Coordinates of C-alpha atoms in Angstrom, one line a residue:
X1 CA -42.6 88.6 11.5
X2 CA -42.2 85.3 9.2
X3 CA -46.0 84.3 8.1
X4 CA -47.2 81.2 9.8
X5 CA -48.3 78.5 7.0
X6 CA -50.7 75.8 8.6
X7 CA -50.3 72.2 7.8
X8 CA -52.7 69.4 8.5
X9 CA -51.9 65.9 7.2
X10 CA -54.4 63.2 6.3
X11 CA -53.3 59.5 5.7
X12 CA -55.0 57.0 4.2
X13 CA -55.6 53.6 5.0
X14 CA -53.4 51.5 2.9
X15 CA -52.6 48.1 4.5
X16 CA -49.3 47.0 3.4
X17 CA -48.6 50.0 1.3
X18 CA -48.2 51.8 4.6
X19 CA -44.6 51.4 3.6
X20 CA -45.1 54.0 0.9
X21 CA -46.7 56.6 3.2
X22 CA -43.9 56.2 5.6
X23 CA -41.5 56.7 2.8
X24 CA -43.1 60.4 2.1
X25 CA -43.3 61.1 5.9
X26 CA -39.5 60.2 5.9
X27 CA -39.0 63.0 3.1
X28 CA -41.2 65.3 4.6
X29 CA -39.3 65.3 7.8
X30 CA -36.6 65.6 6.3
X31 CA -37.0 68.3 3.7
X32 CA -38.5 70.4 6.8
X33 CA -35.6 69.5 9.0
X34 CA -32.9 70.9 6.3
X35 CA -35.1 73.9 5.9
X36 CA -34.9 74.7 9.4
X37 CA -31.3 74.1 9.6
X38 CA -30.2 76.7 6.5
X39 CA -32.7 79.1 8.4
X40 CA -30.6 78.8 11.8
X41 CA -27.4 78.9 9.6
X42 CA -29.2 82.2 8.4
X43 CA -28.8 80.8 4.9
X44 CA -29.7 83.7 2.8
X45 CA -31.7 82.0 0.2
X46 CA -34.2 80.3 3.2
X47 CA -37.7 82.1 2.5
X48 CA -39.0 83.4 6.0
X49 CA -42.7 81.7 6.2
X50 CA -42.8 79.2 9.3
X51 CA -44.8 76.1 8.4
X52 CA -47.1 74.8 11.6
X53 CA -47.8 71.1 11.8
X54 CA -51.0 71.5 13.3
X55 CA -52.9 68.3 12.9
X56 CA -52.6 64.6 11.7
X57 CA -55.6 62.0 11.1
X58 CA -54.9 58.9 10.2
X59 CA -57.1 55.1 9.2
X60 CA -55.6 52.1 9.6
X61 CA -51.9 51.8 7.9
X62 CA -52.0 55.5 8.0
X63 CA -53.1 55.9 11.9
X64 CA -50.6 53.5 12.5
X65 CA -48.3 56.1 10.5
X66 CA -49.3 58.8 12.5
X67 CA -48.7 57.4 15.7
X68 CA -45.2 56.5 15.0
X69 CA -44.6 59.9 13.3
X70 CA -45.3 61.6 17.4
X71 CA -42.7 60.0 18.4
X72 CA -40.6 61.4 16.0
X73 CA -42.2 65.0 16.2
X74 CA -41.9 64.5 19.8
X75 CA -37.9 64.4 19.1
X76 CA -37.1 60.5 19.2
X77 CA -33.6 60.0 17.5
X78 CA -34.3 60.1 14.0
X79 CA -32.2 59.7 10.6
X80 CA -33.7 59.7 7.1
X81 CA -33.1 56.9 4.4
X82 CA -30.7 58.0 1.7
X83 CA -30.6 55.9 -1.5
X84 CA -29.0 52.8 -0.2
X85 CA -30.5 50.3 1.5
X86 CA -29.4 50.5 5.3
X87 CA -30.7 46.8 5.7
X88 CA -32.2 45.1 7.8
X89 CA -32.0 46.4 11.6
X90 CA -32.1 50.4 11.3
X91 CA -32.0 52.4 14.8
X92 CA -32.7 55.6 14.1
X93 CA -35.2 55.6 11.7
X94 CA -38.8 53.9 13.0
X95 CA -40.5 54.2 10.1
X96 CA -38.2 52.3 8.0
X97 CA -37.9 49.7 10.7
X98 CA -41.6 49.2 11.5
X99 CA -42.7 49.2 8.0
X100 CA -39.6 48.1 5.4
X101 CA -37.8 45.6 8.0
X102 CA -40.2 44.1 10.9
X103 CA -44.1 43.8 9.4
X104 CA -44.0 40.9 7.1
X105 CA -46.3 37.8 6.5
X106 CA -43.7 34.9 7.5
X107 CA -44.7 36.0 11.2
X108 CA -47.7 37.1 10.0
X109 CA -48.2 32.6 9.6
X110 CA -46.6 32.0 13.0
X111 CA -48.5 30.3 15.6
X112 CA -47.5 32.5 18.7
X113 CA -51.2 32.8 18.7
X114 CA -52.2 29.3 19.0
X115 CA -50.3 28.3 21.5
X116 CA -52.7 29.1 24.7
X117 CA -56.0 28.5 25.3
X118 CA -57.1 31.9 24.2
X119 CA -60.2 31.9 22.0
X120 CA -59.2 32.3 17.9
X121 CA -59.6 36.1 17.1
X122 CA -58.0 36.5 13.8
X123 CA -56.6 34.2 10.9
X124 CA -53.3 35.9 11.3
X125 CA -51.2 35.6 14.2
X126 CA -50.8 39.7 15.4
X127 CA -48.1 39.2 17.9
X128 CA -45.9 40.7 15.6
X129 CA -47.8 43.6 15.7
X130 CA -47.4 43.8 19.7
X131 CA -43.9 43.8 18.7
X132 CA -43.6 46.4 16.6
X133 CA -45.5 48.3 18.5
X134 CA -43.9 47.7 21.3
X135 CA -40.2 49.0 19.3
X136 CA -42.1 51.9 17.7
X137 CA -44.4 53.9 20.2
X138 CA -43.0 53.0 23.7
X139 CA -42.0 56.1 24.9
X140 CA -37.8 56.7 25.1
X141 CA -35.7 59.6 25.5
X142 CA -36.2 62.4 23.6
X143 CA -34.4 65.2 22.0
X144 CA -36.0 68.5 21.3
X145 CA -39.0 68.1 19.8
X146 CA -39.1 69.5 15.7
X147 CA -39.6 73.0 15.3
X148 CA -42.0 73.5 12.9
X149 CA -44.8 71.2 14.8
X150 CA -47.7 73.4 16.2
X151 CA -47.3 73.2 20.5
X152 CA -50.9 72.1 20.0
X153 CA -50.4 69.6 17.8
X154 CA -53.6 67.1 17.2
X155 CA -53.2 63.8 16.4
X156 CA -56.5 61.6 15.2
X157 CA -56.7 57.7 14.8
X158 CA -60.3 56.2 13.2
X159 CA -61.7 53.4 14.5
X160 CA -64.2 50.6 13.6
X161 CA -66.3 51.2 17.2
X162 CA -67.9 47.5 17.3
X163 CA -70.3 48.2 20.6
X164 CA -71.6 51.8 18.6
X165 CA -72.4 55.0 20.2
X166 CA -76.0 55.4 20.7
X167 CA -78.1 58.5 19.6
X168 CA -81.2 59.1 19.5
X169 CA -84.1 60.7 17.1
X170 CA -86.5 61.9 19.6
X171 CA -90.3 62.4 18.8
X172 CA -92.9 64.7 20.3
X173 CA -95.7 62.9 22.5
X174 CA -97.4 66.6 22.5
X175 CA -96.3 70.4 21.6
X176 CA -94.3 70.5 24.9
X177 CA -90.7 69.8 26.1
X178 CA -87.6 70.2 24.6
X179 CA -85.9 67.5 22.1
X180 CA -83.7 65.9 24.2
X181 CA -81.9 62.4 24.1
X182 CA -84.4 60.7 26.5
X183 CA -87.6 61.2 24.6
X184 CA -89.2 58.5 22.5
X185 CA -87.9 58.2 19.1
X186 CA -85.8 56.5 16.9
X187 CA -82.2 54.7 17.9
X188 CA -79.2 54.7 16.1
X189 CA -75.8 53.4 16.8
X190 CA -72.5 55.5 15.7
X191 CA -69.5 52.7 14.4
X192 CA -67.5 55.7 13.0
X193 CA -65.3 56.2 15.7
X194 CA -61.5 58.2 16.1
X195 CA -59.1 58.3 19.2
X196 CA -58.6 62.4 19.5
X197 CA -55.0 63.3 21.2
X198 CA -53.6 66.6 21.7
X199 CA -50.3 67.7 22.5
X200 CA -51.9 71.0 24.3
X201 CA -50.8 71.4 28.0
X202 CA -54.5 72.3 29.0
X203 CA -56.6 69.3 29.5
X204 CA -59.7 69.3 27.3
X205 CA -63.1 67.4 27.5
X206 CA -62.7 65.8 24.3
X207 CA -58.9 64.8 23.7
X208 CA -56.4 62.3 25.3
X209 CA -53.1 64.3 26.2
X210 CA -49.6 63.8 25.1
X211 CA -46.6 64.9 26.3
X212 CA -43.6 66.5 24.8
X213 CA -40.9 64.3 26.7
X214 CA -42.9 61.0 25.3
X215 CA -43.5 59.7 29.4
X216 CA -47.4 60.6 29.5
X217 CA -49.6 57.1 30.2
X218 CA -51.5 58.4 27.6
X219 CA -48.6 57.5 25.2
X220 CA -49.7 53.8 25.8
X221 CA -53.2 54.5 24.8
X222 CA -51.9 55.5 21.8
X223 CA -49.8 52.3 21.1
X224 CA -53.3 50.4 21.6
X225 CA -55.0 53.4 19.1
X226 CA -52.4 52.2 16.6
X227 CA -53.0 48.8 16.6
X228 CA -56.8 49.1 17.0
X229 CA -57.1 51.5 13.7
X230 CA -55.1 48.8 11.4
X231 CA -56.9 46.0 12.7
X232 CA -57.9 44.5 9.2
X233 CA -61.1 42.4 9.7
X234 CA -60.8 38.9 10.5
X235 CA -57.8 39.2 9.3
X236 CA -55.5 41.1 12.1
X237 CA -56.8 40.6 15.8
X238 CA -59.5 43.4 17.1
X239 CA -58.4 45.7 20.0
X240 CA -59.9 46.7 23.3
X241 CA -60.3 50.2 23.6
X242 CA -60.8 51.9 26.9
X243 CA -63.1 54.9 26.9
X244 CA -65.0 57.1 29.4
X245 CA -68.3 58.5 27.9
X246 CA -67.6 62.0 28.4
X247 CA -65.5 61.6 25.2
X248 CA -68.7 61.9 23.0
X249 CA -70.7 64.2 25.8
X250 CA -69.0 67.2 23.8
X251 CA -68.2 65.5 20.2
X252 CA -69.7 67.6 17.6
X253 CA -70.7 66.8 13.9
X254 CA -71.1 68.6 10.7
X255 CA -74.7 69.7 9.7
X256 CA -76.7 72.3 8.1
X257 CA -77.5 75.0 10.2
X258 CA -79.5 78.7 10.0
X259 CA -77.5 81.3 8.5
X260 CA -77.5 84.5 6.3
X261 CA -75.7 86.3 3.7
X262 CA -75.9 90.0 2.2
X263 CA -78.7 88.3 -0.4
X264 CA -80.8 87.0 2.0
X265 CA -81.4 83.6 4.2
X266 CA -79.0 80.6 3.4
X267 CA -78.2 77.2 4.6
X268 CA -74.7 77.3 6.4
X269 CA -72.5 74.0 7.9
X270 CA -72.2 74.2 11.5
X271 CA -70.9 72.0 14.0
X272 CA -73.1 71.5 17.1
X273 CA -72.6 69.3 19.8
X274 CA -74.7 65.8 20.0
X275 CA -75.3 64.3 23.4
X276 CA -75.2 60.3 23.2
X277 CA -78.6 58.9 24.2
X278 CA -76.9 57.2 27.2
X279 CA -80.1 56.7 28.9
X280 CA -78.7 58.7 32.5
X281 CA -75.2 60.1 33.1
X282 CA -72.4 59.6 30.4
X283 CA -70.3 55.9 31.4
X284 CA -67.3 56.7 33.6
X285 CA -65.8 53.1 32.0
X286 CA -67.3 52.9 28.0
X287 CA -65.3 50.0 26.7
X288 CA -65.6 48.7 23.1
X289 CA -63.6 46.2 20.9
X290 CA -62.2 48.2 17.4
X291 CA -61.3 46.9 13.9
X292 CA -59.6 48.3 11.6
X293 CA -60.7 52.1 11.3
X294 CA -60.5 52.3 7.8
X295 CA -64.2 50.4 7.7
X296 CA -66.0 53.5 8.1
X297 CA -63.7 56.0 7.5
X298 CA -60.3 55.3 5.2
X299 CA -59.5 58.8 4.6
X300 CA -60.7 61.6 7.6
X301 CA -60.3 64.5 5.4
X302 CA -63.4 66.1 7.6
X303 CA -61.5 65.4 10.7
X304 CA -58.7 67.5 9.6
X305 CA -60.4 69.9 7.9
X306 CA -62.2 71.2 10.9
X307 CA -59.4 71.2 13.1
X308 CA -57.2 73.0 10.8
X309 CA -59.6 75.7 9.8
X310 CA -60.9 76.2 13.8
X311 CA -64.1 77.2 12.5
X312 CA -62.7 79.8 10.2
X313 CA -64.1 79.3 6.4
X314 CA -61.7 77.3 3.8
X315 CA -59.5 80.0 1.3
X316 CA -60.0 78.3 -1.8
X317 CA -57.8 80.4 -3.8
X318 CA -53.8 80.0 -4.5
X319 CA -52.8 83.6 -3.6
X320 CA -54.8 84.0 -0.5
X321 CA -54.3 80.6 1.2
X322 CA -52.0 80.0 4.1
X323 CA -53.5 76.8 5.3
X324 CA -53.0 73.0 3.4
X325 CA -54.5 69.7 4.0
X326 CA -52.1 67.1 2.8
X327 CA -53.3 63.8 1.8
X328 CA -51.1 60.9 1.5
X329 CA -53.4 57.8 -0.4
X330 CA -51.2 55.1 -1.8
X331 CA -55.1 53.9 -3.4
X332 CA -56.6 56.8 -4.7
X333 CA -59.3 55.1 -6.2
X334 CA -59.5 57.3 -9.5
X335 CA -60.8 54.4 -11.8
X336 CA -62.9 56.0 -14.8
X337 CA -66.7 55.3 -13.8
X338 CA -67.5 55.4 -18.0
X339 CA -64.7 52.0 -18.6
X340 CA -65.8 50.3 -15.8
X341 CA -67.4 47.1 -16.4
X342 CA -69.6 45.8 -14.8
X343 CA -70.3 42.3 -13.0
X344 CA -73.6 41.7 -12.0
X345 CA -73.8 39.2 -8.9
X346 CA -74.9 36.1 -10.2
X347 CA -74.8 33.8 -7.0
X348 CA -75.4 34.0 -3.4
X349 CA -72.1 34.3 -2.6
X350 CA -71.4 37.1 -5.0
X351 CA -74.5 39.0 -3.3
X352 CA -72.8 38.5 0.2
X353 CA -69.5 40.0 -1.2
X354 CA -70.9 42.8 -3.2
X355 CA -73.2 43.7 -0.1
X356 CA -70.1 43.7 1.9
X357 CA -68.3 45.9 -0.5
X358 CA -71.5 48.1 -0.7
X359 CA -72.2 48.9 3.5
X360 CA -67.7 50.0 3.5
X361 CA -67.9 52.7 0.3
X362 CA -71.3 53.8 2.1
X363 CA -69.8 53.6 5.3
X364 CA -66.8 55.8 3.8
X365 CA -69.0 58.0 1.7
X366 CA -68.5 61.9 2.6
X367 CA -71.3 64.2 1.4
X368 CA -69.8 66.8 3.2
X369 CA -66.9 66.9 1.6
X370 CA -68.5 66.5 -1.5
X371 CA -70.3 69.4 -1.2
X372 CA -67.0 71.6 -0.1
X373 CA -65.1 70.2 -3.6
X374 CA -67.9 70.5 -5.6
X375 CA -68.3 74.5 -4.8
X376 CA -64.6 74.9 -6.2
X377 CA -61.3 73.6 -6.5
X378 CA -59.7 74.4 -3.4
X379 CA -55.7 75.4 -3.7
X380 CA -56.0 74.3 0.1
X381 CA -56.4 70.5 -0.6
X382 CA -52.9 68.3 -2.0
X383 CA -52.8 64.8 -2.7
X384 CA -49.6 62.5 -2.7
X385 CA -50.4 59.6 -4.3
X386 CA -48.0 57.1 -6.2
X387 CA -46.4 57.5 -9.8
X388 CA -43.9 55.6 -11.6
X389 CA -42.0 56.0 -14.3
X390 CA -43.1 53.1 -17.0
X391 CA -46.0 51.6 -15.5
X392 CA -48.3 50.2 -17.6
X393 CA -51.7 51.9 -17.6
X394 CA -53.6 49.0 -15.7
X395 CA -50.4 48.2 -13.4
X396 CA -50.1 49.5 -10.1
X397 CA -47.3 51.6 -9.4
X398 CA -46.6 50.4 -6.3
X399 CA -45.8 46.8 -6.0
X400 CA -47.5 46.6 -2.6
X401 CA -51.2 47.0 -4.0
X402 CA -52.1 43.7 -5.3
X403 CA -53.8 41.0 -3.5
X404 CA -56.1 43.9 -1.8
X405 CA -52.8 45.6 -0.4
X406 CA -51.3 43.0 1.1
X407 CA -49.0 41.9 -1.1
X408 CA -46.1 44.2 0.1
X409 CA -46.0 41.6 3.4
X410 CA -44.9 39.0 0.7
X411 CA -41.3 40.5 0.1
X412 CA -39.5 43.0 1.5
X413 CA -38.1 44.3 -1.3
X414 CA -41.6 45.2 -2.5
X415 CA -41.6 47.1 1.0
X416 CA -38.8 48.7 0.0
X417 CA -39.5 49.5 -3.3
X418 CA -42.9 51.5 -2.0
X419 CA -40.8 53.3 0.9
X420 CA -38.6 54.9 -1.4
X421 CA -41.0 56.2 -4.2
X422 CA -42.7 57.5 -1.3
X423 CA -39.6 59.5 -1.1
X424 CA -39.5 60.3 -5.1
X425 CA -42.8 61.2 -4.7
X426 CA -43.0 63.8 -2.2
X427 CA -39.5 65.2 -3.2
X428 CA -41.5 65.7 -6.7
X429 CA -44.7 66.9 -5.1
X430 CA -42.5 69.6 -2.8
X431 CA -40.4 70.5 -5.9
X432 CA -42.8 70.8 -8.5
X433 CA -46.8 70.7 -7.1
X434 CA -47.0 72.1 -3.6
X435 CA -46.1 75.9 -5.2
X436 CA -48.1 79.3 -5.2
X437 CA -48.4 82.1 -6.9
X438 CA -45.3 85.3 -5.9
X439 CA -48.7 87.2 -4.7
X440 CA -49.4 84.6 -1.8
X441 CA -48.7 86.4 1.5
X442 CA -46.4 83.2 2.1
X443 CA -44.2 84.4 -0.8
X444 CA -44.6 87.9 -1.3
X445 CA -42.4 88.3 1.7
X446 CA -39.7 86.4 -0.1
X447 CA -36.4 88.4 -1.5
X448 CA -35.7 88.4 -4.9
X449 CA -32.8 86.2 -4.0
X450 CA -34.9 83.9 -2.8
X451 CA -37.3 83.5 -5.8
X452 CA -34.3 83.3 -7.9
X453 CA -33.4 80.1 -6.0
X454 CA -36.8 78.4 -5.9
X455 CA -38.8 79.7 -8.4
X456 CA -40.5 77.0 -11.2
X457 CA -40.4 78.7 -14.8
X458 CA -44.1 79.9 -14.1
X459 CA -42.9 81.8 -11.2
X460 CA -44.7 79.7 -9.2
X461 CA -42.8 79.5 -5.8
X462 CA -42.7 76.1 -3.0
X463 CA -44.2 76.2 -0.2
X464 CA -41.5 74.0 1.3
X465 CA -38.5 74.4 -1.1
X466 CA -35.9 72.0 -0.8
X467 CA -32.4 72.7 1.1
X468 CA -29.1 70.8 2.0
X469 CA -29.4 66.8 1.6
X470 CA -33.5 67.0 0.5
X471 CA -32.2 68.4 -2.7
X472 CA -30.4 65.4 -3.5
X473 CA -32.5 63.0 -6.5
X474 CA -34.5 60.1 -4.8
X475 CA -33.2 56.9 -6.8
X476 CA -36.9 54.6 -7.1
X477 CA -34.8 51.0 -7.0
X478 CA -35.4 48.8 -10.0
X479 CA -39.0 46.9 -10.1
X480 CA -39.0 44.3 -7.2
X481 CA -39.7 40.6 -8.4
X482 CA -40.0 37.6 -5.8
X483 CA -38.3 34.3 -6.1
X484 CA -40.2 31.2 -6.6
X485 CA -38.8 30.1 -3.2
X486 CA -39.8 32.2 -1.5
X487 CA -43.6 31.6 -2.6
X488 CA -42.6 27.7 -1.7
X489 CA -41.6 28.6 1.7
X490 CA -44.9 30.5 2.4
X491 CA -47.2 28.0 0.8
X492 CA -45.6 25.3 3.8
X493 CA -46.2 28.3 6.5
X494 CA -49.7 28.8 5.1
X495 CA -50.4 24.9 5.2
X496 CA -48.6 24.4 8.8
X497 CA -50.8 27.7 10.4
X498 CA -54.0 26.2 8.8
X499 CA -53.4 22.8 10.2
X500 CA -52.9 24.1 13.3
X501 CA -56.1 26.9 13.4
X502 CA -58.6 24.6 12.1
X503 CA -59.8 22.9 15.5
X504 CA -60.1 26.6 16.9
X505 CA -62.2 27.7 14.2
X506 CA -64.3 24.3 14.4
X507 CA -65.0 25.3 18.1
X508 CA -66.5 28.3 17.1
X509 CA -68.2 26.6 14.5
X510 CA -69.2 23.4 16.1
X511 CA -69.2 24.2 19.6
X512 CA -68.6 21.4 22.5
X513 CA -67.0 18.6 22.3
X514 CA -68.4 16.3 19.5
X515 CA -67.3 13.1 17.4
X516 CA -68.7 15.6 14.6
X517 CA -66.0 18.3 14.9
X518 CA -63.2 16.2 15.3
X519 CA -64.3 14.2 11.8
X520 CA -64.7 17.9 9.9
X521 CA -61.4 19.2 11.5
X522 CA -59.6 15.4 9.9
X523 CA -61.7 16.0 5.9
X524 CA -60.7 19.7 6.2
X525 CA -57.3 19.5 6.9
X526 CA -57.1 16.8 4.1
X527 CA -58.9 18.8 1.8
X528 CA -57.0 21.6 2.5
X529 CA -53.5 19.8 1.9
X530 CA -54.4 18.9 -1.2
X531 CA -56.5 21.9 -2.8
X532 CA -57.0 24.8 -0.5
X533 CA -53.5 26.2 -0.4
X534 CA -52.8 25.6 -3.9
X535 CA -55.6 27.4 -4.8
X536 CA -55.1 30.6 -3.0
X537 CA -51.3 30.3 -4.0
X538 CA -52.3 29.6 -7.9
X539 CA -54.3 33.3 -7.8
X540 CA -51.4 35.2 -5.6
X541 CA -48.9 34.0 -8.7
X542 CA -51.1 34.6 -11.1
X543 CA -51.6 38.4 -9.9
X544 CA -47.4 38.6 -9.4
X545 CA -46.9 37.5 -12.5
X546 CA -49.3 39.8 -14.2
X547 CA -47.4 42.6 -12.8
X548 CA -44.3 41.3 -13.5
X549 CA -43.3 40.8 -9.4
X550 CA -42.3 37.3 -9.8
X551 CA -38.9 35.8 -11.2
X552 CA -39.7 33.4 -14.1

């Protein structure tokens, strides 16, 4: 019997460089997809070991990832990109669609938004995003769902929970009673939130099910999951989330716990379950507004960790692991602590925006996982991350992470660009990174044909070696550069939407209905013809042109 290799897949939040991670989820599909079809053709050089899709997390762009990659797990008609461009309306391949053709900033500035009474939520117009969604995750006929995807499959979106989860410290009032949530004591509020699906047929106290055939209602909570997870602060329009609290009755969370080894008394991680202090019986209807879940939590290694390991202990080593977590971070974040320099706030402004910057990498930081690195390097744990040929070493090498990753809604061809050294990339990582060693119980089973075919000249051996059109080169296209009408057109679309949104931000601002706010609404919108916009336009060109993304 074939040995069962366990994959768990972890996408980071990347805001417009979303396009890039969809680019290496198009290879990866494919590249499993031709591997299963040389096994049914009983190819003789297909090595035997079945890999299990067992989970996917995702924050923000890379939730929104993972909820269009179900529907294609789930069997929606699906094509991969080869190394021309198919243009601009492609029907069988959602990824490419949703994050190469219809996410871009020029309806990003419409004002489908402003036109009802509606309060102001975002200083983007998001309709576009209905839109998309709408195309990408409504369910449709299916085919048979992918193979190689675990029956079981999980599927996790963070969330930026703005109402919180309450928990509480309790206190003794003597040396009686047992600690429970309703005690006196200290209270907290959890913001670090996740939509949990599952695939499994069973119901289960702390999951939302999906069907197989895509016609679950569930399948609409996870349209609103998507959107909700990439809803960029201010920026992108907060979602509504329904909930019933029995979802966190059962949620557990990693702690220390008693434990013991041959040498004595030890300090193990366990993951106990946390009643919310919900001061009487859980909320049948626990409804909160979510941002963007990459807030709190931009890459939920944990949350995939523990569901692909079931509670089993992590095999560190190369020749005993069968189980992977995948991580796909267009932003690593790998920046040399010792050659930073460093700019101490010298305003009140700069205060605001370094305190701002302070609460997200606290928010984000991950002791725990920390800890779990720290003890070894763990053959278990891949990164995907992007590299390109002739970059310079403070250049980017996608052309979507300027301008704090939005930059790839600017142009489509810097969309483009990122999709398809996704696909270099992960075509490199499967080729030439994701391999163990011939004694791995994934390869040992192998024929010597087989290691003939695949093997690197280390005798290292892929875990997912490449068959059929997945062996073909990726071509990355040529460096993308914008024209300087196209930054024209957008600097009128950035005037016309301000116009337009500054007496809704003046209500907020100045509520009622005074002489005052009408006379700040008339000096802002002359202040802002003249100087605003060409401002903010004068920095995005000078970042293009400093990486070379701009026509002279």
């Amino acid at each position: 019997m074939a040995t069962k290799c366990d994959i768990g897949l972890v996408m980071a939040g990347a805001v417009s460089a979303g396009a890039y991670t969809a680019g290496v989820l198009d290879f990866f599909v494919q590249a499993l997809d031709e591997w299963q079809l040389a096994r049914d053709q009983q190819d003789p050089s297909a090595p035997p070991q079945q890999i299990n899709l067992k989970v996917i997390t995702g924050a923000s762009a890379g939730g929104m990832s993972a909820a269009i990659l179900a529907g294609v797990l789930a069997g929606r008609p699906y094509q991969p990109i080869g190394n021309v461009d198919p243009g601009t309306q492609v029907s069988d391949n959602v990824l490419f669609q949703s994050w190469v053709n219809d996410i871009d900033i020029e309806p990003l500035l419409g004002l489908s938004d402003l036109q009802t009474p509606q309060p102001l939520m975002s200083l983007l117009d998001s309709s576009v995003l209905d839109q998309i969604a709408d195309k990408a995750l409504t369910p449709e006929q299916t085919t048979a769902r992918k193979p190689w995807v675990d029956d079981n499959l999980e599927l996790l979106l963070t969330l930026g929970n703005l109402r919180g989860i309450p928990y509480n410290i309790p206190f003794a009032e003597d040396n009686s009673g047992e600690p429970t949530q309703d005690r006196p004591g200290h209270g907290m509020r959890q913001h670090r939130d996740y939509l949990h699906f599952s695939f499994a047929a069973a119901s289960s106290a702390v999951t939302h099910t999906l069907d197989w055939q895509g016609q679950h209602a569930n399948w609409g909570l996870l349209r609103q999951g998507a959107l909700a997870t990439g809803a960029f602060p201010l920026g992108l329009k907060p979602r509504d989330i329904p909930q019933s609290g029995e979802f966190y009755d059962h949620r557990s969370y990693q702690t220390e716990g008693p434990g013991k080894l041959d040498n004595g008394d030890c300090l193990c991680v366990i993951e106990p379950e946390i009643q919310p202090a919900w001061g009487g019986t859980s909320p049948a209807d626990y409804q909160f507004v979510s941002v963007d879940g990459g807030v709190f939590d931009n890459e939920p290694y944990e949350l995939a960790r523990a569901r692909l390991n079931a509670n089993k202990p992590e095999v560190l080593s190369a020749d005993q692991t069968t189980r992977f977590m995948l991580a796909i971070d267009p932003f690593p974040d790998t920046k040399n602590f010792a050659s930073e320099e460093y700019k101490k706030p010298d305003s009140l402004l700069a205060v605001l925006l370094n305190l701002i910057n302070a609460m997200k990498n606290q928010g984000r930081f991950k002791p725990a996982e920390l800890a779990t690195a720290a003890r070894h390097i763990s053959a278990s744990r891949r990164i995907i991350a992007p590299s390109r040929d002739g970059t310079k070493p403070d250049q980017s090498p996608i052309a979507s992470g300027l301008l704090g990753g939005f930059s790839g809604f600017l142009e489509r061809s810097f969309r483009f660009h990122d999709f398809m050294l996704g696909r270099a990339n992960a075509q490199q990582f499967l080729r030439d990174h994701f391999t163990l060693p011939p004694e791995n119980q994934l390869i040992s089973q192998w024929t010597d044909a087989q290691r003939l075919a695949h093997s690197n000249n280390a005798g290292q051996c892929p875990v997912i070696p490449l068959f059929g059109s997945a062996m073909d080169e990726v071509i990355v296209p040529a460096w993308p550069k914008m024209q300087q009408q196209r930054i024209d057109k957008l600097q009128k679309l950035v005037k016309k939407r301000i116009n337009k949104m500054l007496p809704e931000l003046f209500k907020i601002v100045v509520p009622g209905n005074s002489g005052f706010r009408k006379l700040a609404v008339w000096v802002s919108r002359l202040t802002q013809t003249g100087d605003w916009t060409k401002r903010g336009f004068k920095i995005v060109i000078q970042q293009l042109q400093d990486n070379d993304l701009i026509s002279k």
